[in-house]
Structure formats: C-alpha cells, structure tokens
PDB file of C-alpha atoms in Angstrom:
ATOM      1  CA  ASP A 156     113.783  75.287 123.823  1.00 98.00           C
ATOM      2  CA  THR A 157     114.119  75.353 120.084  1.00 98.00           C
ATOM      3  CA  VAL A 158     113.524  71.573 119.849  1.00 96.00           C
ATOM      4  CA  ARG A 159     110.536  71.868 122.040  1.00 96.00           C
ATOM      5  CA  LEU A 160     109.019  74.632 120.134  1.00 98.00           C
ATOM      6  CA  PHE A 161     109.584  72.904 116.854  1.00 97.00           C
ATOM      7  CA  THR A 162     108.271  69.811 118.105  1.00 95.00           C
ATOM      8  CA  MET A 163     104.990  71.390 119.341  1.00 95.00           C
ATOM      9  CA  PHE A 164     104.598  73.770 116.464  1.00 96.00           C
ATOM     10  CA  ALA A 165     105.143  71.002 113.721  1.00 94.00           C
ATOM     11  CA  ALA A 166     102.260  69.002 114.554  1.00 87.00           C
ATOM     12  CA  PRO A 167      99.124  68.550 116.787  1.00 83.00           C
ATOM     13  CA  PRO A 168      99.621  66.109 119.601  1.00 79.00           C
ATOM     14  CA  GLU A 169      97.534  63.295 118.150  1.00 84.00           C
ATOM     15  CA  MET A 170      99.655  63.396 114.838  1.00 87.00           C
ATOM     16  CA  SER A 171     102.821  61.815 114.266  1.00 89.00           C
ATOM     17  CA  LEU A 172     105.944  64.338 113.750  1.00 90.00           C
ATOM     18  CA  GLU A 173     107.927  64.693 110.612  1.00 92.00           C
ATOM     19  CA  TRP A 174     111.565  65.899 111.446  1.00 93.00           C
ATOM     20  CA  SER A 175     112.439  68.993 109.562  1.00 95.00           C
ATOM     21  CA  ASP A 176     116.106  70.494 109.794  1.00 96.00           C
ATOM     22  CA  SER A 177     114.385  74.036 108.199  1.00 96.00           C
ATOM     23  CA  GLY A 178     111.655  73.633 110.617  1.00 96.00           C
ATOM     24  CA  VAL A 179     114.253  73.804 113.682  1.00 97.00           C
ATOM     25  CA  GLU A 180     115.753  76.613 112.088  1.00 98.00           C
ATOM     26  CA  GLY A 181     112.686  78.398 111.926  1.00 97.00           C
ATOM     27  CA  ALA A 182     112.035  77.828 115.477  1.00 98.00           C
ATOM     28  CA  PHE A 183     115.210  79.292 116.434  1.00 98.00           C
ATOM     29  CA  ARG A 184     114.937  82.174 114.147  1.00 98.00           C
ATOM     30  CA  PHE A 185     111.474  83.237 115.830  1.00 98.00           C
ATOM     31  CA  LEU A 186     112.977  82.735 119.491  1.00 98.00           C
ATOM     32  CA  LYS A 187     115.921  84.816 118.283  1.00 98.00           C
ATOM     33  CA  ARG A 188     113.561  87.480 117.226  1.00 97.00           C
ATOM     34  CA  LEU A 189     111.741  87.697 120.332  1.00 98.00           C
ATOM     35  CA  TRP A 190     114.987  87.750 122.426  1.00 98.00           C
ATOM     36  CA  LYS A 191     115.950  91.029 120.294  1.00 97.00           C
ATOM     37  CA  GLN A 192     112.498  92.362 120.285  1.00 96.00           C
ATOM     38  CA  VAL A 193     112.521  92.168 124.343  1.00 97.00           C
ATOM     39  CA  HIS A 194     116.322  93.359 124.644  1.00 97.00           C
ATOM     40  CA  ALA A 195     115.726  96.300 122.505  1.00 94.00           C
ATOM     41  CA  HIS A 196     112.346  97.360 124.264  1.00 95.00           C
ATOM     42  CA  VAL A 197     114.218  97.054 127.604  1.00 97.00           C
ATOM     43  CA  SER A 198     117.268  98.989 126.409  1.00 96.00           C
ATOM     44  CA  ALA A 199     114.980 102.051 125.490  1.00 94.00           C
ATOM     45  CA  GLY A 200     114.360 102.848 129.169  1.00 95.00           C
ATOM     46  CA  PRO A 201     111.718 102.240 131.986  1.00 95.00           C
ATOM     47  CA  VAL A 202     108.230 101.935 131.391  1.00 96.00           C
ATOM     48  CA  ALA A 203     105.343 103.653 132.770  1.00 96.00           C
ATOM     49  CA  ASP A 204     101.903 102.255 133.839  1.00 96.00           C
ATOM     50  CA  LEU A 205      99.445 101.414 131.269  1.00 97.00           C
ATOM     51  CA  ASN A 206      96.529 103.989 131.113  1.00 97.00           C
ATOM     52  CA  VAL A 207      94.025 102.928 128.859  1.00 95.00           C
ATOM     53  CA  ALA A 208      92.165 106.034 128.803  1.00 94.00           C
ATOM     54  CA  GLU A 209      95.182 107.808 127.167  1.00 95.00           C
ATOM     55  CA  LEU A 210      95.725 105.348 124.464  1.00 93.00           C
ATOM     56  CA  SER A 211      95.554 106.506 120.847  1.00 90.00           C
ATOM     57  CA  ASP A 212      93.720 104.374 118.119  1.00 84.00           C
ATOM     58  CA  VAL A 213      96.854 102.771 116.995  1.00 85.00           C
ATOM     59  CA  GLN A 214      97.702 101.691 120.525  1.00 91.00           C
ATOM     60  CA  LYS A 215      93.964 100.477 121.118  1.00 91.00           C
ATOM     61  CA  ASN A 216      94.351  98.323 118.148  1.00 89.00           C
ATOM     62  CA  LEU A 217      97.314  96.829 119.124  1.00 93.00           C
ATOM     63  CA  ARG A 218      96.003  95.991 122.623  1.00 96.00           C
ATOM     64  CA  LEU A 219      92.841  94.627 120.696  1.00 95.00           C
ATOM     65  CA  LYS A 220      95.322  92.421 118.706  1.00 95.00           C
ATOM     66  CA  LEU A 221      97.120  91.151 121.869  1.00 97.00           C
ATOM     67  CA  HIS A 222      93.982  90.454 124.047  1.00 98.00           C
ATOM     68  CA  GLU A 223      92.400  88.493 120.972  1.00 97.00           C
ATOM     69  CA  THR A 224      95.643  86.623 120.989  1.00 98.00           C
ATOM     70  CA  LEU A 225      95.324  85.927 124.607  1.00 98.00           C
ATOM     71  CA  ARG A 226      91.648  84.803 124.277  1.00 98.00           C
ATOM     72  CA  LYS A 227      92.611  82.237 121.434  1.00 98.00           C
ATOM     73  CA  VAL A 228      95.435  80.885 122.980  1.00 98.00           C
ATOM     74  CA  SER A 229      93.853  80.558 126.501  1.00 98.00           C
ATOM     75  CA  ASP A 230      91.296  78.268 124.775  1.00 97.00           C
ATOM     76  CA  ASP A 231      93.875  76.467 122.521  1.00 96.00           C
ATOM     77  CA  VAL A 232      95.820  75.387 125.469  1.00 95.00           C
ATOM     78  CA  GLY A 233      93.308  75.195 128.163  1.00 94.00           C
ATOM     79  CA  ARG A 234      90.489  73.366 126.267  1.00 94.00           C
ATOM     80  CA  ARG A 235      91.478  72.280 122.874  1.00 93.00           C
ATOM     81  CA  TYR A 236      95.216  71.379 123.877  1.00 92.00           C
ATOM     82  CA  THR A 237      96.246  72.540 120.199  1.00 93.00           C
ATOM     83  CA  PHE A 238      99.761  73.968 121.033  1.00 95.00           C
ATOM     84  CA  ASN A 239     100.829  74.419 117.273  1.00 95.00           C
ATOM     85  CA  THR A 240      98.037  76.897 116.836  1.00 96.00           C
ATOM     86  CA  ALA A 241      98.736  78.434 120.218  1.00 97.00           C
ATOM     87  CA  ILE A 242     102.247  78.993 118.941  1.00 98.00           C
ATOM     88  CA  ALA A 243     101.106  80.159 115.607  1.00 97.00           C
ATOM     89  CA  ALA A 244      99.018  83.113 117.294  1.00 98.00           C
ATOM     90  CA  ASN A 245     102.083  84.142 119.037  1.00 98.00           C
ATOM     91  CA  MET A 246     103.992  84.324 116.152  1.00 98.00           C
ATOM     92  CA  GLU A 247     101.486  86.392 114.427  1.00 97.00           C
ATOM     93  CA  LEU A 248     101.450  88.695 117.298  1.00 97.00           C
ATOM     94  CA  LEU A 249     105.075  89.028 117.383  1.00 97.00           C
ATOM     95  CA  ASN A 250     105.105  89.689 113.679  1.00 94.00           C
ATOM     96  CA  GLU A 251     102.586  92.413 114.399  1.00 92.00           C
ATOM     97  CA  LEU A 252     105.066  94.256 116.850  1.00 92.00           C
ATOM     98  CA  SER A 253     107.802  93.593 114.241  1.00 87.00           C
ATOM     99  CA  ARG A 254     105.657  94.976 111.363  1.00 82.00           C
ATOM    100  CA  LEU A 255     105.119  98.389 113.435  1.00 74.00           C
ATOM    101  CA  ASN A 256     108.792  98.734 114.015  1.00 66.00           C
ATOM    102  CA  ASN A 257     109.781  97.868 110.215  1.00 63.00           C
ATOM    103  CA  GLU A 258     107.298 100.517 109.089  1.00 53.00           C
ATOM    104  CA  ASN A 259     109.124 103.149 111.121  1.00 50.00           C
ATOM    105  CA  VAL A 260     106.065 103.708 113.272  1.00 56.00           C
ATOM    106  CA  ASN A 261     107.789 102.594 116.379  1.00 60.00           C
ATOM    107  CA  ASP A 262     105.617 104.190 119.396  1.00 76.00           C
ATOM    108  CA  ASP A 263     108.219 105.450 121.615  1.00 86.00           C
ATOM    109  CA  SER A 264     105.543 107.636 123.531  1.00 91.00           C
ATOM    110  CA  VAL A 265     104.856 106.776 127.249  1.00 94.00           C
ATOM    111  CA  GLN A 266     101.749 104.702 126.515  1.00 94.00           C
ATOM    112  CA  GLY A 267     103.134 103.295 123.329  1.00 92.00           C
ATOM    113  CA  ARG A 268     105.818 101.751 125.374  1.00 94.00           C
ATOM    114  CA  ALA A 269     103.283 100.666 128.167  1.00 96.00           C
ATOM    115  CA  VAL A 270     101.410  98.652 125.658  1.00 95.00           C
ATOM    116  CA  MET A 271     104.579  97.086 124.015  1.00 95.00           C
ATOM    117  CA  GLN A 272     105.619  95.997 127.548  1.00 97.00           C
ATOM    118  CA  GLU A 273     102.060  94.561 128.206  1.00 98.00           C
ATOM    119  CA  ALA A 274     102.191  92.710 124.735  1.00 97.00           C
ATOM    120  CA  LEU A 275     105.936  91.512 125.199  1.00 98.00           C
ATOM    121  CA  GLN A 276     105.002  90.205 128.980  1.00 98.00           C
ATOM    122  CA  ALA A 277     101.927  88.459 127.560  1.00 98.00           C
ATOM    123  CA  ILE A 278     103.981  86.767 124.822  1.00 98.00           C
ATOM    124  CA  VAL A 279     106.481  85.474 127.300  1.00 98.00           C
ATOM    125  CA  LEU A 280     103.991  83.957 129.594  1.00 98.00           C
ATOM    126  CA  MET A 281     101.792  82.312 126.984  1.00 98.00           C
ATOM    127  CA  LEU A 282     104.928  80.814 125.532  1.00 98.00           C
ATOM    128  CA  SER A 283     106.433  80.000 129.138  1.00 98.00           C
ATOM    129  CA  PRO A 284     105.061  76.439 129.170  1.00 96.00           C
ATOM    130  CA  ILE A 285     106.549  75.533 125.824  1.00 97.00           C
ATOM    131  CA  VAL A 286     110.040  77.323 125.979  1.00 98.00           C
ATOM    132  CA  PRO A 287     110.474  77.580 129.917  1.00 98.00           C
ATOM    133  CA  HIS A 288     114.194  78.656 129.618  1.00 98.00           C
ATOM    134  CA  ILE A 289     114.321  81.539 127.516  1.00 98.00           C
ATOM    135  CA  SER A 290     110.946  82.652 128.831  1.00 98.00           C
ATOM    136  CA  HIS A 291     112.323  82.493 132.214  1.00 98.00           C
ATOM    137  CA  GLU A 292     115.222  84.768 131.069  1.00 98.00           C
ATOM    138  CA  LEU A 293     112.966  87.236 129.360  1.00 98.00           C
ATOM    139  CA  TRP A 294     110.472  87.509 132.038  1.00 98.00           C
ATOM    140  CA  GLN A 295     113.483  88.726 134.179  1.00 98.00           C
ATOM    141  CA  CYS A 296     114.797  91.169 131.663  1.00 98.00           C
ATOM    142  CA  LEU A 297     111.099  92.534 131.541  1.00 98.00           C
ATOM    143  CA  GLY A 298     111.177  93.314 135.143  1.00 97.00           C
ATOM    144  CA  GLY A 299     109.663  90.079 136.812  1.00 96.00           C
ATOM    145  CA  VAL A 300     110.510  89.804 140.402  1.00 94.00           C
ATOM    146  CA  THR A 301     109.980  86.055 140.628  1.00 95.00           C
ATOM    147  CA  ALA A 302     110.458  83.113 138.483  1.00 97.00           C
ATOM    148  CA  VAL A 303     108.018  82.770 135.253  1.00 97.00           C
ATOM    149  CA  VAL A 304     107.220  79.353 136.433  1.00 96.00           C
ATOM    150  CA  GLU A 305     105.623  81.148 139.747  1.00 97.00           C
ATOM    151  CA  GLN A 306     103.331  83.535 137.578  1.00 97.00           C
ATOM    152  CA  PRO A 307      99.505  82.963 136.897  1.00 96.00           C
ATOM    153  CA  TRP A 308      98.250  82.333 133.420  1.00 97.00           C
ATOM    154  CA  PRO A 309      97.377  85.970 131.842  1.00 96.00           C
ATOM    155  CA  LYS A 310      93.861  86.877 131.471  1.00 96.00           C
ATOM    156  CA  TYR A 311      92.411  88.831 128.591  1.00 96.00           C
ATOM    157  CA  ASP A 312      90.843  91.945 128.824  1.00 97.00           C
ATOM    158  CA  GLU A 313      87.192  91.861 127.809  1.00 95.00           C
ATOM    159  CA  SER A 314      86.941  95.635 127.434  1.00 93.00           C
ATOM    160  CA  ALA A 315      89.996  95.712 125.129  1.00 95.00           C
ATOM    161  CA  LEU A 316      88.265  93.522 122.734  1.00 94.00           C
ATOM    162  CA  VAL A 317      85.687  96.136 121.930  1.00 89.00           C
ATOM    163  CA  ARG A 318      86.266  97.379 118.605  1.00 86.00           C
ATOM    164  CA  SER A 319      86.027 100.999 117.667  1.00 81.00           C
ATOM    165  CA  SER A 320      86.233 100.577 113.936  1.00 85.00           C
ATOM    166  CA  ILE A 321      85.668  97.562 111.368  1.00 90.00           C
ATOM    167  CA  GLU A 322      87.106  96.932 108.208  1.00 91.00           C
ATOM    168  CA  MET A 323      84.837  96.794 105.162  1.00 96.00           C
ATOM    169  CA  MET A 324      85.437  95.718 101.606  1.00 97.00           C
ATOM    170  CA  ILE A 325      84.546  98.085  98.555  1.00 97.00           C
ATOM    171  CA  GLN A 326      83.402  96.369  95.384  1.00 97.00           C
ATOM    172  CA  VAL A 327      82.784  98.129  92.119  1.00 97.00           C
ATOM    173  CA  ASN A 328      80.200  96.320  89.946  1.00 97.00           C
ATOM    174  CA  GLY A 329      80.911  93.173  92.218  1.00 96.00           C
ATOM    175  CA  LYS A 330      84.829  93.254  92.003  1.00 96.00           C
ATOM    176  CA  LEU A 331      86.976  93.796  94.954  1.00 96.00           C
ATOM    177  CA  ARG A 332      88.562  97.148  94.425  1.00 96.00           C
ATOM    178  CA  GLY A 333      89.554  98.496  97.923  1.00 95.00           C
ATOM    179  CA  LYS A 334      88.957  98.514 101.591  1.00 94.00           C
ATOM    180  CA  ILE A 335      88.097 101.050 104.452  1.00 95.00           C
ATOM    181  CA  GLU A 336      88.005 101.548 108.151  1.00 91.00           C
ATOM    182  CA  VAL A 337      84.884 102.703 109.382  1.00 93.00           C
ATOM    183  CA  PRO A 338      83.558 103.426 112.990  1.00 90.00           C
ATOM    184  CA  VAL A 339      81.347 100.848 114.464  1.00 88.00           C
ATOM    185  CA  ASN A 340      78.475 103.218 114.857  1.00 88.00           C
ATOM    186  CA  ALA A 341      78.572 104.814 111.396  1.00 93.00           C
ATOM    187  CA  ASP A 342      75.569 105.019 109.698  1.00 93.00           C
ATOM    188  CA  LYS A 343      74.800 104.156 106.072  1.00 95.00           C
ATOM    189  CA  SER A 344      75.269 107.706 104.805  1.00 95.00           C
ATOM    190  CA  ALA A 345      78.447 108.128 106.231  1.00 95.00           C
ATOM    191  CA  ILE A 346      79.907 104.413 105.035  1.00 96.00           C
ATOM    192  CA  GLU A 347      78.756 105.631 101.415  1.00 96.00           C
ATOM    193  CA  LYS A 348      80.764 108.904 101.850  1.00 95.00           C
ATOM    194  CA  MET A 349      83.618 107.330 102.827  1.00 96.00           C
ATOM    195  CA  ALA A 350      83.626 104.639 100.057  1.00 96.00           C
ATOM    196  CA  LEU A 351      83.127 107.176  97.419  1.00 96.00           C
ATOM    197  CA  GLU A 352      86.022 109.366  98.855  1.00 95.00           C
ATOM    198  CA  ASN A 353      88.371 106.590  98.851  1.00 95.00           C
ATOM    199  CA  SER A 354      91.354 107.315  96.364  1.00 94.00           C
ATOM    200  CA  ASN A 355      91.568 103.763  95.125  1.00 92.00           C
ATOM    201  CA  ILE A 356      87.830 103.686  94.269  1.00 96.00           C
ATOM    202  CA  ILE A 357      87.512 107.126  92.700  1.00 95.00           C
ATOM    203  CA  ALA A 358      89.698 105.754  89.700  1.00 93.00           C
ATOM    204  CA  PHE A 359      87.251 102.876  89.062  1.00 95.00           C
ATOM    205  CA  ILE A 360      84.055 105.214  89.187  1.00 96.00           C
ATOM    206  CA  GLU A 361      85.389 108.431  87.632  1.00 94.00           C
ATOM    207  CA  GLY A 362      83.209 109.529  84.680  1.00 94.00           C
ATOM    208  CA  LYS A 363      80.793 106.783  85.224  1.00 95.00           C
ATOM    209  CA  GLU A 364      77.174 106.841  86.347  1.00 96.00           C
ATOM    210  CA  LEU A 365      76.549 105.804  89.910  1.00 96.00           C
ATOM    211  CA  LYS A 366      73.351 103.899  89.501  1.00 96.00           C
ATOM    212  CA  LYS A 367      73.422 102.048  93.157  1.00 96.00           C
ATOM    213  CA  ILE A 368      75.138 101.784  96.316  1.00 97.00           C
ATOM    214  CA  ILE A 369      74.536  98.359  98.433  1.00 97.00           C
ATOM    215  CA  VAL A 370      75.975  98.293 101.794  1.00 96.00           C
ATOM    216  CA  VAL A 371      75.987  94.928 103.642  1.00 95.00           C
ATOM    217  CA  PRO A 372      76.591  96.237 107.171  1.00 91.00           C
ATOM    218  CA  GLY A 373      79.763  95.151 109.059  1.00 90.00           C
ATOM    219  CA  ARG A 374      80.943  93.442 105.592  1.00 94.00           C
ATOM    220  CA  LEU A 375      81.041  95.483 102.097  1.00 96.00           C
ATOM    221  CA  ILE A 376      79.795  98.206  99.863  1.00 97.00           C
ATOM    222  CA  ASN A 377      79.144  97.477  96.337  1.00 97.00           C
ATOM    223  CA  LEU A 378      79.257 100.386  94.001  1.00 97.00           C
ATOM    224  CA  VAL A 379      77.111  99.631  90.905  1.00 97.00           C
ATOM    225  CA  VAL A 380      78.182 101.816  87.863  1.00 96.00           C
ATOM    226  CA  ALA A 381      77.421 102.086  84.169  1.00 94.00           C
TER     227      ALA A 381
END
C-alpha cells in the first residue's frame, strides 16, 4: 500500500516517476497517521447517527470541507484520472482533522463524533482503490459490515456545500492587514462594522482619519486612512 500510494502520488499517470526514498517514507507516515486517527476515533466509543439540523458552525464547516473534497476527488478520479491530486486532497482533509485535535478543540459531542465518523469513512472509501489493504482493515474498524471493495463510491452532499459564511481580506491603504469571516447574507454596513472592530485592524487605523471604505463583495474590504 505504501508503494502504491507513493507511486500514484509522486507523478500523474502520463509522466515518468522518479524514485524517492523520502517520498516513500512520507507515504508511510500518512498511512500511519490515518491508521492512528481512525483507531483513536473508534476507541472513544460508539457513534450516533448524523443529524445535520443539530450541527454547530464548526461541524458544518468540517462537513463543508469533507464534501468539497469528495466533489473534487470524484472528478479527479472519475473524469481527469489525476490520482496524485486526489491523494493530495485526502491528505489535506486528514490534516484538517488532525489540526482540530492538535488545537485542543477535539469535538467529543454526539454530532461532532458523527461528523468525524462520516469524514473518516469517506477518506477510507476515496483511498480504497489506491491503498486497498489498509482501507479494508480501516473500513472494518469503522463498522463496515461488508468488504470495502463492495462499497459504492461515496457521493457528496450538495446541501453541505452551501456556505453560511465567507472569508474576506481587510486592507488598510491597499496593504493586507487582516481577514474576517462574514455571513454570506451580510450587508455592506455590517461588513464595514466588522472590519472596523477587528482587533488586528484597530492598531492600523487608531488615531487616523478614515477617508473611505471600499467593499468588494465576497472578496475584500479596503480602508483608506490619512
């Protein structure tokens, strides 16, 4: 499995592969992290059914990342045959799961564990054509009744891809000074207020005259001061 993962990750199918011992070691480390993540999750106890209506904003954002990955990987594998980018997307998703744990915001709530179960199952299914042996073991560990090879390809949830908020950059006199998360339906005045109250921005505008606020919807806010 390690060799298969490295081979398919190191280069697209149409390009020649340059062998790299460090690349093989990196592939092994990734599979080891996935193994540990799954077993840590399973050892914490049973998982309830996912109830989307009860999810917090953090849980919705994790599902958004999961189903964005599912959509991308489905296209990478099914249409583009770019297995290297499909693997990279799964690595990024696992990094997101690990980052939450490392930042001590591990969600042990009922729905938090349900979202984690969904994410880990999806990663295993997406990687199963590439690393079938470890995927079979992890699928059984996650509660799979039949072999992973008998499972259909996972489908992404369109409703999970609807964003409740967007990230906007904040500039002061054209220079990037911060960023904020704003509701997708926030109006111009609400966005301006959030930008002016951002703690990172206050230091750059305090004591200065605010000449103009330029809002580029969905992208950035530029504060012009003198």
